[in-house]
Amino acid sequence: MADEEGPERGEINGGPASMDSIESRWVFQDEDDSDLDDDDAEAHAMHRTVVDSEDDEEEDDNADQRLIRTGPRVDSFDVEALEVPGALRNEYEDFSLGRKIIIAFQTLGVVFGDVGTSPLYTFSVMFKKAPINGNEDVIGAMSLVLYTLILIPLLKYVLVVLWANDDGEGGTFALYSLICRHAKVSLLPNQLPSDARISSFRLKVPSPELERSLKIKERLEASLTLKKLLLTLVLAGTAMVIADGVVTPAMSVVSAVGGLTVGVEAIKQDEVVMISVAFLVILFSVQKFGTSKVGLAVGPALFIWFCSLGGIGIYNLVKYDSSVFKAFNPIHIYYFFKRNSTKAWYSLGGCILCATGSEAMFADLCYFSVRSVQLTFVFLVLPCLMLGYLGQAAYLMENPDEAELAFFSSIPSGFFWPMLLVANIAALIASRAMTTATFSCIKQSMALGCFPRLKIIHTSRKFMGQIYIPVVNWFLLVVCLVSICTISNVDEIGNAYGIAELGVMMMTTILVTIVMLLIWQINIIIVLSFLIIFLGLELTFFSSVLWSVGDGSWIILVFAIIMFLIMSIWNYGSKLKYETEVKQKLSMDLMRQLGPNLGTIRAPGIGLLYNELVKGIPAILGHFLTTLPAIHSMIIFVCIKYVPVPVVPQSERFLFRRVCPKNFHIFRCIARYGYKDVRKENHQTFEQLLIESLEKFIRREAQERSLESDGDDGDTDSEDESSCSRVLIAPNGSVYSLGIPLLAEFKETRQQPTSEASTSEEVKPVFPTDPTISDSEQSIDRELSFIRKAKESGVVYLLGHGDIRARKDSWFIKKLIINYFYAFLRKNCRRGTANLSVPHSHLMQVGMTYMV
């Protein structure tokens, strides 16, 4: 695409060893170029009499480069260009001890429910695949479970992956967002250099690993194949997360209710399925009450569950056989495989179930801090899980025939019914944990343009990350019930569970490896060790569960594939639509030919024309000009844009730019949101914030000119652009490099016959005088007065619905995808106007169809 910008070499961002973006940074600069880069060129060009700064050409990537240190750059596109934004505060910083205890209980209820209920079914599935033939088999299986718990949940997720969060956000798309922020790998070409100056971005100073990181960044940005491959991995991981949200409730609830067959002989598998269906309907019905309310209610219950798990484990170790502690010697894993060979390999599909819920810990991270999750897991969850498994193994040493329901059979008879109740509550909590993770992942994918827009309800006023998506909730319930009724056998459900969980784990391993190389910039030996150990381990487990895919677990695979296709089609259609809008945008020459009146009548008022373009004049404006008898005296192109950060501070929300000469009264506003942001403002609040930011932008523009004029005294012989470098000292003391002085551009335009200024043939230094300042102030006052009068006349929302259709000469597959599948998704998804609480009397909509 001609309008797509090349890689911005000045964006070198960091991970753990980072500093705020207000500090100086390291950027690449072409040896033969001046200090003016693409973004600065846009900033200066807007001060010309005729503004065409939005048609910048790509830089020559083959030019020689050198690494230089610069200060923060001024961007006239940014309302807050001269203000240094403060760092975001952690939501969990200033809490009292009591509040921290409450959060710890909520952490148990939301994050650890899934991994905490794995003792219900792990041994049952393992020994169904590899029956017990002696005590050595029990010790070998126990050793497998212990080291799986240590390697995957503890070493991989708790100690490594949790630190790869995106400012507190976890999950597959949070990793993708983190990578997109450090390299331009998004297929949607709407990135702007100004996005990197949001305070949520972090910039990294040079290190010995920086050169390798830059090479990887350049390779990713230059290769369309690698970009598509990366997105495919992310979408596949997200599809597996959604599939996990289906199979987790099925597995947890059926296993817990299955304990009734131990206590009541009359209850058979059909009754277990019916009771499980009733429990799941109740579970998904209370999901709308939110994480805080439900998490606080079930947190103490899960605490009792973990304590009971550890207590029963200790009881069984004392009563039966404490020799199971030999399982801590990994040599017993070798003996287990030597004796059982193929059956032992089959049993890996059951062993991985002890680590299920690891991904939920990461995906649900947005609800709690990394440290709280780590401490809770290390000091409570992991010890109780290990004791629970050791207790079951000790029981099976003397009762190998009861392996089918090992957990419930190992409970002391006096505690059976209370424990059955607690187990069922814990199973319901585990189901919620993965459903909550699914909501978070889908919201992130929607914000990054990879999932159809759906209604999102925020269930907490305190923490904006806690959400509920009604459509997804009921959809998961329906698929979950179908799965239970179709695959009622716990072993088959467990196999499906393993497929979904391992699919997510492998995608996470690959993405975290990229984060290590690109962002953390750590030693290559450590990175390769992480990749080889964990990906190799997960592939081994995955080969085991795939071998049994014909048992009925194929249903989950099919479901995951369907979700992957939905996300891929939506992303493909959105990308085609955006590219077509870019290609068909109106030229500046056409706007200049139309003149300030735009070839029609300019009526008093402000027209907010919504579109998705971040650069250029949308074609939908031409449609409005030819359809309507008049157009508003002031037009603002508004683009709601999600940037790859969790939160954009309110002070950095709006970016402005003049799109045409001053007397056209046309501006562009980009309203930036993070994928965790809540768009709660009504239309009056939004309008007020937008107008205030516009007025601030106009004052900043004039202030920049004034400061530049003050710094230009005495520099009368600097006509060579490469030597015309100026600095701007902001109110906070920061020094900005402006490159070519704005006033020099302003003077050149003043020499034109059509200009109102002097037409002197010789450019002379202009010193600031009181009359000049007075004229500048009068110009500002006139423009601000014009804006206020336009605001008083009313604000109208001009909405253009752009649809796409495949051309007649397109391939059949493309026609099928665009004309039917994408059209169906677009028709049934939530319209962009649904997020605007605008009265219909203020709305004006025009439809437009693009042929792609």
mmCIF file with all atom_site columns, C-alpha atoms in Angstrom, residues 58 119 164 190 203 206 292 399 432 439 573 589 600 602 629 668 813 835 841 850:
data_model
loop_
_atom_site.group_PDB
_atom_site.id
_atom_site.type_symbol
_atom_site.label_atom_id
_atom_site.label_alt_id
_atom_site.label_comp_id
_atom_site.label_asym_id
_atom_site.label_entity_id
_atom_site.label_seq_id
_atom_site.pdbx_PDB_ins_code
_atom_site.Cartn_x
_atom_site.Cartn_y
_atom_site.Cartn_z
_atom_site.occupancy
_atom_site.B_iso_or_equiv
_atom_site.pdbx_formal_charge
_atom_site.auth_seq_id
_atom_site.auth_comp_id
_atom_site.auth_asym_id
_atom_site.auth_atom_id
_atom_site.pdbx_PDB_model_num
ATOM 1  C CA . GLU A 1 58  ? 8.023   6.158   2.845  1.00 0.00 ? 58  GLU A CA 1
ATOM 2  C CA . PRO A 1 119 ? -6.803  -33.846 41.844 1.00 0.00 ? 119 PRO A CA 1
ATOM 3  C CA . ALA A 1 164 ? 5.555   -11.223 30.310 1.00 0.00 ? 164 ALA A CA 1
ATOM 4  C CA . ASN A 1 190 ? -3.089  2.182   11.212 1.00 0.00 ? 190 ASN A CA 1
ATOM 5  C CA . LEU A 1 203 ? 11.626  2.611   26.077 1.00 0.00 ? 203 LEU A CA 1
ATOM 6  C CA . PRO A 1 206 ? 21.059  0.189   24.641 1.00 0.00 ? 206 PRO A CA 1
ATOM 7  C CA . SER A 1 292 ? -15.505 -9.151  42.652 1.00 0.00 ? 292 SER A CA 1
ATOM 8  C CA . ASN A 1 399 ? -6.017  -50.045 47.149 1.00 0.00 ? 399 ASN A CA 1
ATOM 9  C CA . ARG A 1 432 ? -15.745 -19.709 36.425 1.00 0.00 ? 432 ARG A CA 1
ATOM 10 C CA . PHE A 1 439 ? -13.980 -13.006 28.562 1.00 0.00 ? 439 PHE A CA 1
ATOM 11 C CA . GLY A 1 573 ? -12.315 -8.532  6.137  1.00 0.00 ? 573 GLY A CA 1
ATOM 12 C CA . ASP A 1 589 ? -5.624  18.755  -4.538 1.00 0.00 ? 589 ASP A CA 1
ATOM 13 C CA . THR A 1 600 ? -21.415 23.503  -1.144 1.00 0.00 ? 600 THR A CA 1
ATOM 14 C CA . ARG A 1 602 ? -21.300 25.670  5.049  1.00 0.00 ? 602 ARG A CA 1
ATOM 15 C CA . PRO A 1 629 ? -27.433 20.148  0.460  1.00 0.00 ? 629 PRO A CA 1
ATOM 16 C CA . ARG A 1 668 ? -8.638  15.318  12.448 1.00 0.00 ? 668 ARG A CA 1
ATOM 17 C CA . ILE A 1 813 ? -13.106 -18.473 -2.076 1.00 0.00 ? 813 ILE A CA 1
ATOM 18 C CA . ASN A 1 835 ? -21.079 2.552   21.984 1.00 0.00 ? 835 ASN A CA 1
ATOM 19 C CA . SER A 1 841 ? -31.873 13.610  16.267 1.00 0.00 ? 841 SER A CA 1
ATOM 20 C CA . TYR A 1 850 ? -16.450 -0.722  -1.454 1.00 0.00 ? 850 TYR A CA 1
#
